[in-house]
């Protein structure tokens, strides 16, 4: 078996690149102008007009009332988890098929992840797995969900929108609301993705985005927490700005906060990128449609956006029949200068998380061996 025709197709799409990266940023707007203006203003750090402007742009784009700009997607997750009260000895339910930052943020709170399986169609947390775990392993007492075996509370549920595709968030939120369990959406990869006509991040109590260099829009490094809840929005802003209270010229802090605010210099870049977000999504959706039609005649299956979702197709994925086929494709593609890569190893199998609670993870384990990500940059 050879993947000559697949490789030729990808090379032709990105014929302007000798080596085809998986995902590179695209700066075709006012990036330089805004970054220079930030420098000229001397406001390069955590206060400045671009930070506020960026937050307004995110809020306008997503239709979510409040946005708080922070230093990266990981700090956004950490702040969000703290804001719903996650602390030492708690559990947070999440999925093992994700980038490691999702789970590290749980650890930063002193909490432990519970890994539940993902769905075949969405790659996100399975509502069925969630229900089953709650029924078998928890009790609901004094309005709190408790792990029956360890007696420790489950504090939050953290599903992830993988590669830009939305989880079945309506169902997840419905289940969690029965047990007073806040849902935080890891939307690091899904800025520009909608589910049931609503922007991702608007279903749970809050959502978090990343503006890392490999995401659909970038601020160099950056993140945002979005929420429709005013109290929660205030809390995350307070936590991310060292919990400083307004006291004239004095610096007073009323709790342990974090230095997580997005610098104005990064926000300048972010504003220019946000101006092109709709274009980027369109560009990526056209690419995904081309891939989808091409891979119909391939042994590799192209992963399509799930039902009800209008995906940003941040990172395209194909499914090999088995591990052997995956490895052959990876080998051939990389030799030909196409930097395809396998999906992340399941986080539940990494040394620091291998003893954590998990269900069978059947689908996640199967996908771990078969998913390959293929070049997905916005085409020039
Ligand atoms: C990128 C990413 C993060 C972390 O974002 P950073 O800005 O790199 O800290 C978290 N979760 C997922 C699913 C991601 O893809």
Coordinates of C-alpha atoms and ligand atoms in Angstrom, one line a residue:
X1 CA 0.0 0.0 0.0
X2 CA 1.2 3.5 -0.8
X3 CA -0.3 6.9 0.0
X4 CA 1.1 8.6 -3.1
X5 CA -2.1 10.1 -4.2
X6 CA -3.0 11.4 -0.7
X7 CA 0.5 13.0 -0.4
X8 CA 0.2 14.6 -3.8
X9 CA -3.2 16.0 -3.0
X10 CA -1.9 17.6 0.2
X11 CA 1.3 18.9 -1.5
X12 CA -0.8 20.5 -4.2
X13 CA -3.0 22.4 -1.7
X14 CA 0.1 23.8 0.0
X15 CA 2.3 24.1 -3.1
X16 CA 3.8 27.3 -1.8
X17 CA 5.4 25.4 1.0
X18 CA 8.3 23.0 0.5
X19 CA 7.7 21.5 4.0
X20 CA 4.1 21.6 4.9
X21 CA 3.5 22.4 8.5
X22 CA 0.5 21.1 10.4
X23 CA -0.7 24.6 11.3
X24 CA 1.0 27.9 10.8
X25 CA -0.4 31.3 11.7
X26 CA -1.6 33.8 9.0
X27 CA -0.8 37.5 9.3
X28 CA -2.4 39.3 6.5
X29 CA -4.2 42.1 8.3
X30 CA -3.3 45.0 10.6
X31 CA -1.0 42.9 12.9
X32 CA 2.1 45.1 12.5
X33 CA 0.2 48.3 12.7
X34 CA -1.5 47.5 16.0
X35 CA 1.6 46.0 17.6
X36 CA 3.6 49.1 16.7
X37 CA 0.8 51.3 18.1
X38 CA 0.9 49.4 21.3
X39 CA 4.7 50.0 21.5
X40 CA 4.3 53.7 20.7
X41 CA 1.7 54.0 23.4
X42 CA 4.2 52.6 26.0
X43 CA 1.3 50.4 27.3
X44 CA 2.8 47.0 26.5
X45 CA 1.9 45.2 29.6
X46 CA -1.3 44.1 31.4
X47 CA -3.2 47.4 31.0
X48 CA -4.1 49.0 27.7
X49 CA -6.8 49.8 25.2
X50 CA -6.1 46.6 23.0
X51 CA -7.0 44.4 26.0
X52 CA -10.4 45.9 26.4
X53 CA -10.9 46.1 22.6
X54 CA -10.0 42.4 22.2
X55 CA -12.5 41.4 25.0
X56 CA -15.3 43.4 23.2
X57 CA -14.4 41.7 19.9
X58 CA -14.6 38.2 21.5
X59 CA -17.9 39.1 23.1
X60 CA -19.3 40.5 19.9
X61 CA -18.2 37.5 17.8
X62 CA -19.4 34.8 20.2
X63 CA -22.5 36.6 21.4
X64 CA -21.3 35.7 25.0
X65 CA -21.8 38.7 27.4
X66 CA -18.5 38.8 29.2
X67 CA -14.9 38.0 28.1
X68 CA -11.7 38.2 30.2
X69 CA -8.4 38.1 28.3
X70 CA -5.6 36.1 30.0
X71 CA -2.1 34.9 29.3
X72 CA -2.9 31.6 27.7
X73 CA -5.4 28.8 27.3
X74 CA -4.0 26.9 30.3
X75 CA -4.3 29.9 32.7
X76 CA -7.8 30.5 31.4
X77 CA -8.7 26.9 32.4
X78 CA -7.0 27.2 35.7
X79 CA -8.8 30.5 36.5
X80 CA -12.2 29.0 35.4
X81 CA -11.8 26.0 37.6
X82 CA -10.8 28.1 40.6
X83 CA -13.8 30.4 40.0
X84 CA -16.3 27.5 40.4
X85 CA -14.6 26.5 43.7
X86 CA -12.3 23.7 42.5
X87 CA -9.7 23.0 45.2
X88 CA -7.6 20.5 47.0
X89 CA -9.1 17.0 47.1
X90 CA -11.8 17.6 44.6
X91 CA -12.5 15.7 41.3
X92 CA -13.1 17.1 37.9
X93 CA -14.6 15.0 35.2
X94 CA -12.9 15.3 31.8
X95 CA -11.9 13.3 28.8
X96 CA -8.5 11.6 28.1
X97 CA -8.4 12.5 24.4
X98 CA -7.2 16.1 24.7
X99 CA -4.1 18.3 24.9
X100 CA -2.4 17.8 28.3
X101 CA -3.1 21.4 29.4
X102 CA -6.8 20.5 30.1
X103 CA -5.8 18.1 32.7
X104 CA -2.8 20.0 34.1
X105 CA -5.1 22.9 34.9
X106 CA -7.1 20.5 37.1
X107 CA -3.9 19.5 38.9
X108 CA -3.0 23.1 39.5
X109 CA -6.1 23.4 41.7
X110 CA -4.9 20.4 43.7
X111 CA -7.8 18.4 42.2
X112 CA -7.8 15.1 40.4
X113 CA -9.2 14.2 37.0
X114 CA -11.7 11.5 36.3
X115 CA -11.3 10.3 32.8
X116 CA -14.5 9.3 30.9
X117 CA -14.8 8.1 27.3
X118 CA -15.4 10.2 24.2
X119 CA -18.0 9.8 21.5
X120 CA -17.3 8.4 18.0
X121 CA -19.1 11.2 16.2
X122 CA -17.8 14.3 18.2
X123 CA -14.5 13.1 19.8
X124 CA -15.9 15.0 22.9
X125 CA -17.0 13.7 26.3
X126 CA -19.7 11.1 25.9
X127 CA -23.0 12.0 27.6
X128 CA -23.7 8.3 28.0
X129 CA -20.4 7.6 29.7
X130 CA -21.1 10.6 32.0
X131 CA -24.5 9.3 32.9
X132 CA -23.2 5.9 33.5
X133 CA -20.4 7.0 35.7
X134 CA -22.7 9.2 37.8
X135 CA -25.2 6.3 38.3
X136 CA -22.6 3.7 39.2
X137 CA -20.0 5.6 41.2
X138 CA -21.5 8.7 42.8
X139 CA -24.2 9.7 45.4
X140 CA -25.9 13.1 45.3
X141 CA -26.2 14.5 48.9
X142 CA -26.7 18.0 50.2
X143 CA -26.8 19.3 46.6
X144 CA -23.3 17.8 46.0
X145 CA -22.1 15.0 43.8
X146 CA -19.8 12.7 45.8
X147 CA -17.6 9.8 44.6
X148 CA -19.0 6.8 46.4
X149 CA -15.7 5.1 46.9
X150 CA -13.5 7.9 48.0
X151 CA -16.2 10.2 49.5
X152 CA -14.6 13.2 47.8
X153 CA -16.7 15.7 45.9
X154 CA -16.8 16.1 42.1
X155 CA -16.6 19.8 41.6
X156 CA -16.9 20.4 37.8
X157 CA -17.2 18.8 34.4
X158 CA -14.7 19.8 31.7
X159 CA -15.5 18.6 28.2
X160 CA -13.3 19.5 25.3
X161 CA -14.2 20.5 21.7
X162 CA -11.6 18.6 19.9
X163 CA -10.1 20.0 16.6
X164 CA -12.9 22.6 16.6
X165 CA -15.8 20.1 16.6
X166 CA -18.4 20.6 19.3
X167 CA -19.3 18.1 22.1
X168 CA -23.0 17.3 22.5
X169 CA -23.0 20.2 25.0
X170 CA -26.8 20.5 25.3
X171 CA -27.0 16.9 26.7
X172 CA -23.9 17.3 28.9
X173 CA -25.3 20.4 30.4
X174 CA -28.7 18.8 30.9
X175 CA -27.1 15.9 32.8
X176 CA -24.8 18.0 34.9
X177 CA -27.5 20.5 35.9
X178 CA -29.4 17.6 37.6
X179 CA -26.5 17.3 39.9
X180 CA -25.6 20.9 40.4
X181 CA -22.3 20.3 38.6
X182 CA -20.9 23.3 36.7
X183 CA -19.7 22.7 33.2
X184 CA -16.6 24.5 31.9
X185 CA -16.1 24.1 28.2
X186 CA -12.5 23.8 27.0
X187 CA -12.9 25.7 23.7
X188 CA -9.2 26.2 23.1
X189 CA -9.6 24.8 19.6
X190 CA -13.1 25.9 18.8
X191 CA -13.1 29.7 18.5
X192 CA -15.4 30.2 15.5
X193 CA -17.3 26.9 16.0
X194 CA -21.0 26.9 16.6
X195 CA -23.3 24.2 18.0
X196 CA -27.1 24.4 17.6
X197 CA -26.6 27.9 16.3
X198 CA -24.9 29.0 19.5
X199 CA -21.2 29.7 19.8
X200 CA -19.2 27.1 21.7
X201 CA -18.4 28.3 25.2
X202 CA -22.0 29.5 25.8
X203 CA -23.5 26.3 27.0
X204 CA -21.7 25.8 30.4
X205 CA -21.1 28.3 33.2
X206 CA -18.1 29.5 31.2
X207 CA -15.8 28.6 28.3
X208 CA -12.1 29.1 27.7
X209 CA -10.3 29.8 24.4
X210 CA -6.6 29.7 23.5
X211 CA -4.7 32.1 21.2
X212 CA -1.5 30.1 21.1
X213 CA 0.5 30.2 17.9
X214 CA -1.0 27.0 16.5
X215 CA -4.7 28.0 17.1
X216 CA -7.1 29.5 14.6
X217 CA -6.2 33.0 15.7
X218 CA -3.1 33.9 17.8
X219 CA -1.8 36.6 20.1
X220 CA 1.6 34.9 20.3
X221 CA 0.3 33.5 23.6
X222 CA -3.1 34.2 25.0
X223 CA -6.4 33.0 26.3
X224 CA -9.9 34.2 27.1
X225 CA -12.6 33.1 29.5
X226 CA -16.1 33.8 28.4
X227 CA -19.3 33.7 30.4
X228 CA -22.9 35.0 30.4
X229 CA -22.8 35.0 34.2
X230 CA -21.9 38.5 35.6
X231 CA -20.8 37.2 39.0
X232 CA -18.5 34.6 37.5
X233 CA -17.1 37.1 35.0
X234 CA -16.2 39.4 37.9
X235 CA -14.5 36.6 39.8
X236 CA -12.3 35.5 36.9
X237 CA -11.3 39.0 36.2
X238 CA -10.4 39.5 39.8
X239 CA -8.5 36.2 40.1
X240 CA -6.5 36.9 36.9
X241 CA -5.4 40.4 37.9
X242 CA -3.7 39.4 41.2
X243 CA -7.0 39.9 43.1
X244 CA -6.3 43.6 43.4
X245 CA -9.1 45.6 44.8
X246 CA -9.8 49.1 43.7
X247 CA -8.1 51.4 46.3
X248 CA -6.9 54.5 44.6
X249 CA -3.1 54.6 44.4
X250 CA -2.6 51.8 46.9
X251 CA -2.2 48.1 45.9
X252 CA -4.4 45.9 48.1
X253 CA -5.2 42.3 47.4
X254 CA -8.0 40.3 49.1
X255 CA -7.2 36.7 48.1
X256 CA -4.6 34.6 46.4
X257 CA -4.8 35.8 42.8
X258 CA -2.8 35.2 39.7
X259 CA -0.7 37.3 37.3
X260 CA -2.6 36.0 34.3
X261 CA -3.8 39.1 32.5
X262 CA -3.1 39.2 28.8
X263 CA -0.4 41.9 28.0
X264 CA -1.5 44.8 25.7
X265 CA 1.2 43.9 23.3
X266 CA -0.3 40.5 22.7
X267 CA -3.8 41.9 22.7
X268 CA -2.8 44.2 19.8
X269 CA -1.9 41.1 17.8
X270 CA -5.1 39.4 18.9
X271 CA -7.3 42.4 17.7
X272 CA -5.8 42.2 14.2
X273 CA -6.3 38.5 14.1
X274 CA -9.9 38.7 15.3
X275 CA -10.7 41.0 12.4
X276 CA -9.9 38.0 10.1
X277 CA -11.5 35.2 12.2
X278 CA -14.6 34.9 9.9
X279 CA -12.3 34.7 6.8
X280 CA -10.1 32.1 8.5
X281 CA -13.2 30.0 9.3
X282 CA -14.4 30.2 5.7
X283 CA -11.0 29.4 4.3
X284 CA -10.8 26.3 6.6
X285 CA -14.3 25.1 5.8
X286 CA -13.5 25.2 2.1
X287 CA -10.4 23.2 2.7
X288 CA -12.3 20.7 4.8
X289 CA -14.8 20.3 2.1
X290 CA -12.0 19.6 -0.5
X291 CA -10.4 17.1 1.9
X292 CA -13.8 15.4 2.5
X293 CA -14.5 14.9 -1.1
X294 CA -11.0 13.7 -1.9
X295 CA -10.8 11.2 1.0
X296 CA -14.1 9.5 -0.2
X297 CA -11.8 7.5 -2.6
X298 CA -9.1 6.8 0.0
X299 CA -8.7 4.0 2.6
X300 CA -8.3 6.9 5.1
X301 CA -11.6 8.3 6.4
X302 CA -12.0 12.0 6.7
X303 CA -13.4 13.1 10.1
X304 CA -16.5 15.3 9.4
X305 CA -18.1 17.9 11.7
X306 CA -20.7 16.3 13.9
X307 CA -24.5 16.8 13.6
X308 CA -25.6 20.2 14.8
X309 CA -22.1 21.7 14.7
X310 CA -20.7 24.3 12.3
X311 CA -17.1 23.6 13.0
X312 CA -14.1 25.9 12.4
X313 CA -12.2 22.8 11.3
X314 CA -9.2 24.0 13.2
X315 CA -7.3 20.8 12.7
X316 CA -8.3 18.2 10.1
X317 CA -8.2 14.6 10.9
X318 CA -8.3 11.3 9.1
X319 CA -8.9 7.8 10.5
X320 CA -6.8 4.9 9.5
X321 CA -8.2 1.4 9.7
X322 CA -5.6 0.3 12.2
X323 CA -2.3 1.3 13.9
X324 CA -0.3 -0.3 11.2
X325 CA -2.0 1.7 8.4
X326 CA -1.6 4.9 10.5
X327 CA 2.1 4.4 10.9
X328 CA 2.6 3.8 7.2
X329 CA 0.8 6.9 6.3
X330 CA 2.7 9.0 9.0
X331 CA 6.0 7.6 7.7
X332 CA 5.3 8.3 4.1
X333 CA 3.8 11.7 4.7
X334 CA 6.7 12.9 6.9
X335 CA 9.3 11.6 4.5
X336 CA 7.6 13.7 1.8
X337 CA 7.7 16.8 3.9
X338 CA 4.1 16.8 5.1
X339 CA 4.2 17.2 8.9
X340 CA 1.3 15.0 9.7
X341 CA 1.2 13.7 13.2
X342 CA -0.7 11.1 15.3
X343 CA -3.3 12.4 17.8
X344 CA -2.1 13.0 21.3
X345 CA -1.4 10.0 23.5
X346 CA -4.3 9.6 25.9
X347 CA -3.6 11.8 28.9
X348 CA -4.8 9.0 31.2
X349 CA -1.8 6.9 30.1
X350 CA 0.9 9.6 30.9
X351 CA 3.0 8.8 33.9
X352 CA 1.5 11.5 36.1
X353 CA -2.1 10.6 35.4
X354 CA -2.0 6.8 34.9
X355 CA -3.4 5.9 38.3
X356 CA -6.4 8.3 38.1
X357 CA -10.0 7.1 38.0
X358 CA -11.2 6.2 34.5
X359 CA -13.9 4.2 32.8
X360 CA -13.2 1.7 30.0
X361 CA -12.2 4.5 27.6
X362 CA -13.0 2.1 24.7
X363 CA -13.5 4.7 22.0
X364 CA -10.7 6.9 23.1
X365 CA -8.3 4.0 23.1
X366 CA -9.4 3.0 19.6
X367 CA -9.0 6.5 18.2
X368 CA -5.7 7.0 19.9
X369 CA -4.2 4.4 17.5
X370 CA -6.0 5.5 14.4
X371 CA -6.3 9.3 14.2
X372 CA -3.8 11.3 12.1
X373 CA -3.9 15.1 11.9
X374 CA -3.1 16.5 8.5
X375 CA -2.0 20.0 7.4
X376 CA -4.8 22.6 8.2
X377 CA -3.3 26.1 8.0
X378 CA -5.3 28.8 6.5
X379 CA -4.3 28.8 2.8
X380 CA -2.5 31.9 1.4
Ligands
LIG1 C1 -4.1 24.6 23.1 C2 -4.9 23.9 24.1 C3 -4.9 24.3 25.4 C4 -4.0 25.2 26.1 O1 -3.8 26.4 25.5 P1 -2.4 27.2 25.7 O2 -2.8 28.6 25.2 O3 -1.4 26.5 24.8 O4 -2.1 27.2 27.1 C5 -5.9 23.7 26.3 N1 -6.7 22.8 25.8 C6 -6.7 22.4 24.5 C7 -7.7 21.3 24.1 C8 -5.8 22.9 23.6 O5 -5.8 22.5 22.3

